Amino acid sequence: FFFKQKTAYEIAQRLVGSEMCIRDRYQRRVHGISLMANLWYIAGTMLFSMSVLYALPLPEGALNALSSINDLQLKLGRDQLNDIALEFSSDLPRSIYAKCVKKLQHLVNSFLSDQSLASILMNSGKGINDMGDYSACSGDLTNTYYMVLRIAFSGGIGIQIGLCLPNECELEIISSTKPNIAKYLSVFLNMTISVDQITMKDIKSENRKLNKLEQGGVVVFSVMALLLVTIIISSIMDYFSLLNGLAPDVPVWKRVLTCFSLSRNIKGIFNTENRVDPNLEILNGVRVCAIGWVILGHAFFWMLFEPLYNLTELLDVVMNRYYMGIVKGGTFAVDVFFFLSGFLAALGIYNALKNEKNRTAKNVLLLYLHRYIRLLPFMLFCIVYSIYLSPLIYDSPSSALMDTYKRDCSAQWPYILLYVNNFVTDFYKSCNGWIWYLFIDLQLFIILPFYILLFFKSKRWGFFALLITGLISIAIQIGLCVRYEFNISYIKPSPKGDQNTLFYARPYCRCNAYFMGVVLFFIYNEGKDTAHGIAKIHTIKAVVHDNAAVRYLVYFFGFCFMYITCYSFYFLDKYPDDWGSFFGGFHMIFSRMIFILGLSMVIYPVLVNRGKVFLAIFGNSMLNPLGKLTYGTYMLHIPIFILTTLFTFHAKYFTVFETVIRSLGIFFISYLASFIATLYFESPVVQLLKNFLERGSSRNIPSNTQQKSIGKSQ
């Protein structure tokens, strides 16, 4: 856009008559093309900096090179920028000149009298992931339309910029520049950018397609309205004592309505009674801390998707600040969920099958059915939300991205409901990618009853079976690390395979934390069985219970294990080339197990009726309701993050303090959303299960408190 008005001196001394007209004609053409090319150049200068964040194999010193991106315009003078623009424009298809460049020439020539060019520039994005002003550009009274240029990287993640263009620069015409963009970005960034990586979308048109209420959406809204009416009727009837509780002689329809009573379900959430063991209340505090840890990690992760002026500062903080180990260590929070789920699932199944008469194939199948239905409400909601509800809500520059969620969920929902999507779909292309945890959790739950049954027959063989399973898992992980050169460092992704798809989201690589929870339950349970328990376990319990010095030593090493594993990420990412593949693989496989071992060492003294300070803090009765809502919080916190990201239009500055405050806000909002959703559809399902499936079966399904623990352990 670099031009100046000719002065009277230039006209008088240098150009007169037809000569001046020739020069003006040449300059107008150049500046029109320069405008077009520089719009793409804005996007091009951002590409290399964002590639550091994702799964691309990075050249040595990439982070240092990124720091110099901000100096790029200083090194390239005005003439060089125009040369790049001219070189780019020389290869443009002829269709560009027909309408688009002609319109741009006109806007440049009439710059002083017509503010259209200034409006186009003001409403376009100015930096990394800056979406510009979507509303101002795509208004009905404007002669412009809003387009998003997106460049995707491996893993389905990429960068984008919002561009406001004249209507004459139709999307079909602009799309013909993809080969030119790919060619010059590949040269400029010294990496291969293919045409398939570049997408251009007319956001207004895309949003109109998404915002249509489909037939499935009508069905969903009808069901939600029916649920709401049922809850209102049930709550009113229960308030006036017209339902008569859940006694067996009460008609079925009244018993069903009672399950939807708002007052009863609220009391159920805030009921702090523990029917098993008061010491187990510590697990509620651990669960709440784990979900807070997950949200904190995601708060920093989601900053990578938002428009930032100081992206390099974000990278520097995450990669080079020692205190950020707690954020990157958030990956262990998922292993905490697995650990708690294994412990509580083993507790529930053990109590359900304790009576030998209940150890039948039918009752095991009923356990599976009970577990499946308990997880189903929030799973169905997330699927329905992505397919039918979210497209109706979003009308923003990034809302067209929801088309990907909708398309993926529409194709994958059968695999999701079968809990096998982590085997069928690439991790980055999976519908609602954060629910991979539930797939693994149910897959491990399916095989857990066999370990419990073996434990009933022989306690030693039960422990031995768990040990063999752990060794097999370690062997598989070693094989994968050797085959694909996996490395836990964020800076050195594997060039041979996707770590998240082949390792992170597979049950045989994540089962050790789960089964360590099962082992802790066996040890806890054996310690309570004073008559028939294993002697060595009783000895360990007695030493931990009676010797304060031993307990403090156990606490010390437990916290050391957790601390070392979390902050090891700092050294792995700051000095990625100083660690060999052997250490990287070792860390990849054993760091999670070491962290969970440390957590077990902190929890176990509390389970043997010691550690009153920890029990007072983490087992506080106020955390009991939050523990029950953790599952819903986990399922809903990512949609809330997406909402906040979609409606962030302009670039902002990253600071650690604001990001932490944001994570706290998301934490509380997610819990509030979980509370509402639990009352709306999850608690009624729990009550229906309790009062029909459990009572209708011939076995003793775990108590409601235990079942909530199992279902909420996510």
Short mmCIF file of N, CA, C and O in Angstrom, two decimals, residues 287 333-346 349 367-368 370-376 379 416 418-423 434-449 451 504-515 517-518 631 634-635 706-714:
data_model
loop_
_atom_site.label_atom_id
_atom_site.label_comp_id
_atom_site.label_asym_id
_atom_site.label_seq_id
_atom_site.Cartn_x
_atom_site.Cartn_y
_atom_site.Cartn_z
N ARG A 287 -9.97 -35.63 43.42
CA ARG A 287 -10.72 -35.52 42.15
C ARG A 287 -10.91 -34.06 41.75
O ARG A 287 -10.72 -33.70 40.58
N ALA A 333 -2.80 -35.33 35.31
CA ALA A 333 -4.13 -35.26 35.93
C ALA A 333 -5.05 -36.31 35.36
O ALA A 333 -5.90 -36.87 36.06
N VAL A 334 -4.90 -36.60 34.05
CA VAL A 334 -5.71 -37.65 33.44
C VAL A 334 -5.38 -39.01 34.05
O VAL A 334 -6.25 -39.85 34.27
N ASP A 335 -4.10 -39.23 34.35
CA ASP A 335 -3.70 -40.48 35.00
C ASP A 335 -4.26 -40.55 36.42
O ASP A 335 -4.54 -41.64 36.92
N VAL A 336 -4.41 -39.40 37.07
CA VAL A 336 -5.06 -39.39 38.37
C VAL A 336 -6.50 -39.87 38.24
O VAL A 336 -7.00 -40.63 39.06
N PHE A 337 -7.19 -39.42 37.18
CA PHE A 337 -8.55 -39.90 36.94
C PHE A 337 -8.58 -41.42 36.75
O PHE A 337 -9.44 -42.10 37.29
N PHE A 338 -7.64 -41.92 35.95
CA PHE A 338 -7.58 -43.37 35.75
C PHE A 338 -7.34 -44.09 37.07
O PHE A 338 -7.96 -45.12 37.36
N PHE A 339 -6.44 -43.56 37.86
CA PHE A 339 -6.11 -44.16 39.15
C PHE A 339 -7.34 -44.20 40.06
O PHE A 339 -7.67 -45.25 40.64
N LEU A 340 -8.05 -43.09 40.18
CA LEU A 340 -9.24 -43.04 41.02
C LEU A 340 -10.33 -43.95 40.47
O LEU A 340 -11.04 -44.62 41.23
N SER A 341 -10.47 -43.97 39.16
CA SER A 341 -11.49 -44.81 38.54
C SER A 341 -11.21 -46.28 38.80
O SER A 341 -12.13 -47.06 39.09
N GLY A 342 -9.94 -46.69 38.69
CA GLY A 342 -9.59 -48.08 38.97
C GLY A 342 -9.89 -48.44 40.41
O GLY A 342 -10.44 -49.52 40.69
N PHE A 343 -9.55 -47.57 41.36
CA PHE A 343 -9.80 -47.84 42.78
C PHE A 343 -11.29 -47.97 43.05
O PHE A 343 -11.75 -48.95 43.67
N LEU A 344 -12.07 -46.98 42.60
CA LEU A 344 -13.49 -46.96 42.93
C LEU A 344 -14.28 -48.01 42.16
O LEU A 344 -15.25 -48.58 42.68
N ALA A 345 -13.88 -48.29 40.92
CA ALA A 345 -14.55 -49.35 40.17
C ALA A 345 -14.29 -50.70 40.82
O ALA A 345 -15.21 -51.53 40.93
N ALA A 346 -13.06 -50.93 41.27
CA ALA A 346 -12.76 -52.19 41.96
C ALA A 346 -13.57 -52.29 43.25
O ALA A 346 -14.08 -53.37 43.60
N ILE A 349 -17.29 -53.11 42.20
CA ILE A 349 -17.45 -54.47 41.69
C ILE A 349 -17.22 -55.49 42.80
O ILE A 349 -17.92 -56.51 42.90
N LEU A 367 -23.56 -55.43 35.44
CA LEU A 367 -22.55 -54.44 35.83
C LEU A 367 -22.13 -53.59 34.63
O LEU A 367 -22.02 -52.36 34.72
N TYR A 368 -21.88 -54.26 33.50
CA TYR A 368 -21.50 -53.53 32.28
C TYR A 368 -22.61 -52.59 31.85
O TYR A 368 -22.35 -51.43 31.49
N HIS A 370 -25.00 -51.30 33.66
CA HIS A 370 -25.11 -50.21 34.63
C HIS A 370 -24.06 -49.14 34.37
O HIS A 370 -24.34 -47.93 34.37
N ARG A 371 -22.84 -49.56 34.16
CA ARG A 371 -21.73 -48.63 33.91
C ARG A 371 -21.95 -47.85 32.61
O ARG A 371 -21.75 -46.63 32.56
N TYR A 372 -22.38 -48.56 31.58
CA TYR A 372 -22.60 -47.92 30.28
C TYR A 372 -23.67 -46.84 30.38
O TYR A 372 -23.49 -45.72 29.88
N ILE A 373 -24.77 -47.16 31.04
CA ILE A 373 -25.86 -46.19 31.15
C ILE A 373 -25.45 -45.01 32.01
O ILE A 373 -25.85 -43.87 31.75
N ARG A 374 -24.64 -45.25 33.03
CA ARG A 374 -24.20 -44.16 33.90
C ARG A 374 -23.37 -43.13 33.14
O ARG A 374 -23.43 -41.94 33.43
N LEU A 375 -22.59 -43.59 32.19
CA LEU A 375 -21.76 -42.67 31.42
C LEU A 375 -22.49 -42.05 30.24
O LEU A 375 -22.02 -41.08 29.65
N LEU A 376 -23.64 -42.61 29.88
CA LEU A 376 -24.30 -42.25 28.63
C LEU A 376 -24.86 -40.83 28.57
O LEU A 376 -24.74 -40.18 27.52
N MET A 379 -22.33 -38.21 27.59
CA MET A 379 -21.77 -38.58 26.29
C MET A 379 -22.74 -38.21 25.17
O MET A 379 -22.36 -37.60 24.16
N ILE A 416 -18.55 -43.90 18.79
CA ILE A 416 -18.51 -43.27 20.11
C ILE A 416 -19.41 -44.02 21.08
O ILE A 416 -19.02 -44.32 22.22
N LEU A 418 -20.24 -47.01 20.95
CA LEU A 418 -19.66 -48.33 21.21
C LEU A 418 -18.34 -48.22 21.98
O LEU A 418 -17.73 -49.25 22.30
N TYR A 419 -17.88 -47.01 22.23
CA TYR A 419 -16.66 -46.74 22.99
C TYR A 419 -15.42 -47.38 22.34
O TYR A 419 -14.56 -47.93 23.02
N VAL A 420 -15.35 -47.26 21.02
CA VAL A 420 -14.18 -47.78 20.29
C VAL A 420 -13.59 -46.73 19.38
O VAL A 420 -12.72 -47.04 18.56
N ASN A 421 -14.03 -45.48 19.51
CA ASN A 421 -13.59 -44.45 18.57
C ASN A 421 -12.09 -44.18 18.66
O ASN A 421 -11.49 -43.71 17.70
N ASN A 422 -11.47 -44.47 19.80
CA ASN A 422 -10.04 -44.25 19.92
C ASN A 422 -9.23 -45.26 19.10
O ASN A 422 -8.04 -45.04 18.83
N PHE A 423 -9.85 -46.35 18.67
CA PHE A 423 -9.19 -47.31 17.79
C PHE A 423 -9.51 -47.05 16.32
O PHE A 423 -8.75 -47.45 15.45
N TRP A 434 -11.78 -34.64 23.51
CA TRP A 434 -11.46 -34.76 24.93
C TRP A 434 -12.14 -35.97 25.58
O TRP A 434 -11.80 -36.34 26.70
N ILE A 435 -13.09 -36.62 24.91
CA ILE A 435 -13.80 -37.74 25.54
C ILE A 435 -13.09 -39.07 25.31
O ILE A 435 -13.62 -40.12 25.67
N TRP A 436 -11.88 -39.03 24.73
CA TRP A 436 -11.13 -40.27 24.54
C TRP A 436 -10.92 -40.98 25.88
O TRP A 436 -10.83 -42.21 25.93
N TYR A 437 -10.86 -40.20 26.95
CA TYR A 437 -10.64 -40.79 28.27
C TYR A 437 -11.73 -41.80 28.62
O TYR A 437 -11.47 -42.87 29.19
N LEU A 438 -12.98 -41.46 28.27
CA LEU A 438 -14.09 -42.35 28.61
C LEU A 438 -14.01 -43.67 27.85
O LEU A 438 -14.42 -44.71 28.37
N PHE A 439 -13.51 -43.63 26.62
CA PHE A 439 -13.35 -44.88 25.86
C PHE A 439 -12.43 -45.84 26.60
O PHE A 439 -12.75 -47.01 26.80
N ILE A 440 -11.28 -45.32 27.01
CA ILE A 440 -10.31 -46.16 27.71
C ILE A 440 -10.87 -46.62 29.06
O ILE A 440 -10.71 -47.79 29.45
N ASP A 441 -11.56 -45.72 29.74
CA ASP A 441 -12.09 -46.07 31.05
C ASP A 441 -13.06 -47.25 30.96
O ASP A 441 -13.00 -48.19 31.76
N LEU A 442 -13.98 -47.21 29.99
CA LEU A 442 -14.94 -48.31 29.85
C LEU A 442 -14.27 -49.57 29.33
O LEU A 442 -14.62 -50.68 29.73
N GLN A 443 -13.29 -49.43 28.43
CA GLN A 443 -12.58 -50.60 27.93
C GLN A 443 -11.85 -51.33 29.06
O GLN A 443 -11.84 -52.57 29.10
N LEU A 444 -11.27 -50.58 29.99
CA LEU A 444 -10.60 -51.21 31.13
C LEU A 444 -11.61 -51.76 32.13
O LEU A 444 -11.36 -52.79 32.77
N PHE A 445 -12.74 -51.09 32.25
CA PHE A 445 -13.78 -51.57 33.15
C PHE A 445 -14.31 -52.93 32.70
O PHE A 445 -14.69 -53.76 33.54
N ILE A 446 -14.33 -53.17 31.40
CA ILE A 446 -14.85 -54.43 30.88
C ILE A 446 -14.03 -55.62 31.37
O ILE A 446 -14.57 -56.70 31.68
N ILE A 447 -12.72 -55.46 31.46
CA ILE A 447 -11.88 -56.58 31.88
C ILE A 447 -11.67 -56.63 33.39
O ILE A 447 -11.20 -57.64 33.92
N LEU A 448 -12.05 -55.57 34.10
CA LEU A 448 -11.80 -55.51 35.54
C LEU A 448 -12.51 -56.61 36.33
O LEU A 448 -11.92 -57.17 37.27
N PRO A 449 -13.79 -56.95 36.05
CA PRO A 449 -14.44 -58.00 36.84
C PRO A 449 -13.68 -59.33 36.86
O PRO A 449 -13.76 -60.06 37.85
N TYR A 451 -10.44 -59.74 36.97
CA TYR A 451 -9.41 -59.65 38.00
C TYR A 451 -10.03 -59.77 39.39
O TYR A 451 -9.45 -60.40 40.29
N TYR A 504 -1.00 -42.23 23.18
CA TYR A 504 -1.66 -41.48 24.25
C TYR A 504 -3.09 -41.97 24.50
O TYR A 504 -3.54 -42.01 25.65
N ALA A 505 -3.81 -42.33 23.46
CA ALA A 505 -5.24 -42.66 23.59
C ALA A 505 -5.51 -44.14 23.40
O ALA A 505 -6.58 -44.52 22.94
N ARG A 506 -4.57 -44.99 23.76
CA ARG A 506 -4.76 -46.43 23.64
C ARG A 506 -4.75 -47.06 25.04
O ARG A 506 -3.89 -46.73 25.87
N PRO A 507 -5.67 -47.98 25.31
CA PRO A 507 -5.78 -48.53 26.67
C PRO A 507 -4.55 -49.31 27.12
O PRO A 507 -4.20 -49.29 28.30
N TYR A 508 -3.87 -50.00 26.19
CA TYR A 508 -2.71 -50.78 26.59
C TYR A 508 -1.51 -49.90 26.95
O TYR A 508 -0.53 -50.39 27.49
N CYS A 509 -1.60 -48.59 26.64
CA CYS A 509 -0.54 -47.66 27.05
C CYS A 509 -0.93 -46.83 28.27
O CYS A 509 -0.07 -46.20 28.88
N ARG A 510 -2.21 -46.82 28.62
CA ARG A 510 -2.66 -45.98 29.73
C ARG A 510 -3.23 -46.80 30.89
O ARG A 510 -3.77 -46.23 31.84
N CYS A 511 -3.14 -48.13 30.82
CA CYS A 511 -3.80 -48.96 31.81
C CYS A 511 -3.05 -49.05 33.13
O CYS A 511 -3.64 -49.43 34.15
N ASN A 512 -1.77 -48.71 33.15
CA ASN A 512 -1.00 -48.91 34.37
C ASN A 512 -1.51 -48.06 35.53
O ASN A 512 -1.57 -48.52 36.67
N ALA A 513 -1.87 -46.81 35.25
CA ALA A 513 -2.41 -45.96 36.31
C ALA A 513 -3.73 -46.53 36.82
O ALA A 513 -4.00 -46.53 38.03
N TYR A 514 -4.55 -47.03 35.91
CA TYR A 514 -5.84 -47.63 36.29
C TYR A 514 -5.63 -48.83 37.20
O TYR A 514 -6.25 -48.95 38.27
N PHE A 515 -4.73 -49.72 36.80
CA PHE A 515 -4.53 -50.93 37.59
C PHE A 515 -3.73 -50.67 38.86
O PHE A 515 -3.81 -51.45 39.81
N GLY A 517 -4.50 -48.17 40.67
CA GLY A 517 -5.65 -47.89 41.54
C GLY A 517 -6.29 -49.16 42.05
O GLY A 517 -6.71 -49.25 43.20
N VAL A 518 -6.40 -50.17 41.17
CA VAL A 518 -6.95 -51.47 41.57
C VAL A 518 -6.06 -52.12 42.64
O VAL A 518 -6.55 -52.67 43.63
N TYR A 631 -17.39 -35.34 36.87
CA TYR A 631 -17.57 -35.97 35.55
C TYR A 631 -18.18 -34.98 34.56
O TYR A 631 -17.68 -34.78 33.45
N TYR A 634 -15.72 -32.19 33.66
CA TYR A 634 -14.74 -32.63 32.65
C TYR A 634 -15.36 -32.61 31.26
O TYR A 634 -14.73 -32.15 30.30
N MET A 635 -16.58 -33.08 31.13
CA MET A 635 -17.21 -33.17 29.82
C MET A 635 -17.57 -31.80 29.24
O MET A 635 -17.61 -31.63 28.03
N GLN A 706 -21.48 -45.54 46.23
CA GLN A 706 -20.38 -46.17 45.51
C GLN A 706 -20.55 -45.98 44.02
O GLN A 706 -19.59 -45.73 43.29
N GLN A 707 -21.77 -46.13 43.54
CA GLN A 707 -21.99 -46.00 42.10
C GLN A 707 -21.68 -44.58 41.64
O GLN A 707 -21.16 -44.38 40.55
N LYS A 708 -22.02 -43.60 42.46
CA LYS A 708 -21.67 -42.23 42.09
C LYS A 708 -20.17 -42.05 42.05
O LYS A 708 -19.63 -41.38 41.19
N SER A 709 -19.50 -42.70 42.99
CA SER A 709 -18.04 -42.61 42.99
C SER A 709 -17.47 -43.21 41.72
O SER A 709 -16.56 -42.67 41.11
N ILE A 710 -18.03 -44.35 41.31
CA ILE A 710 -17.53 -45.00 40.09
C ILE A 710 -17.82 -44.12 38.89
O ILE A 710 -16.97 -43.84 38.06
N GLY A 711 -19.07 -43.64 38.78
CA GLY A 711 -19.45 -42.88 37.60
C GLY A 711 -18.83 -41.52 37.55
O GLY A 711 -18.61 -40.97 36.49
N LYS A 712 -18.51 -40.95 38.71
CA LYS A 712 -17.99 -39.60 38.74
C LYS A 712 -16.49 -39.55 38.75
O LYS A 712 -15.90 -38.49 38.78
N SER A 713 -15.83 -40.70 38.78
CA SER A 713 -14.39 -40.69 38.97
C SER A 713 -13.65 -40.07 37.81
O SER A 713 -12.46 -39.82 37.89
N GLN A 714 -14.33 -39.79 36.71
CA GLN A 714 -13.68 -39.12 35.62
C GLN A 714 -13.33 -37.71 36.00
O GLN A 714 -12.48 -37.11 35.40
#
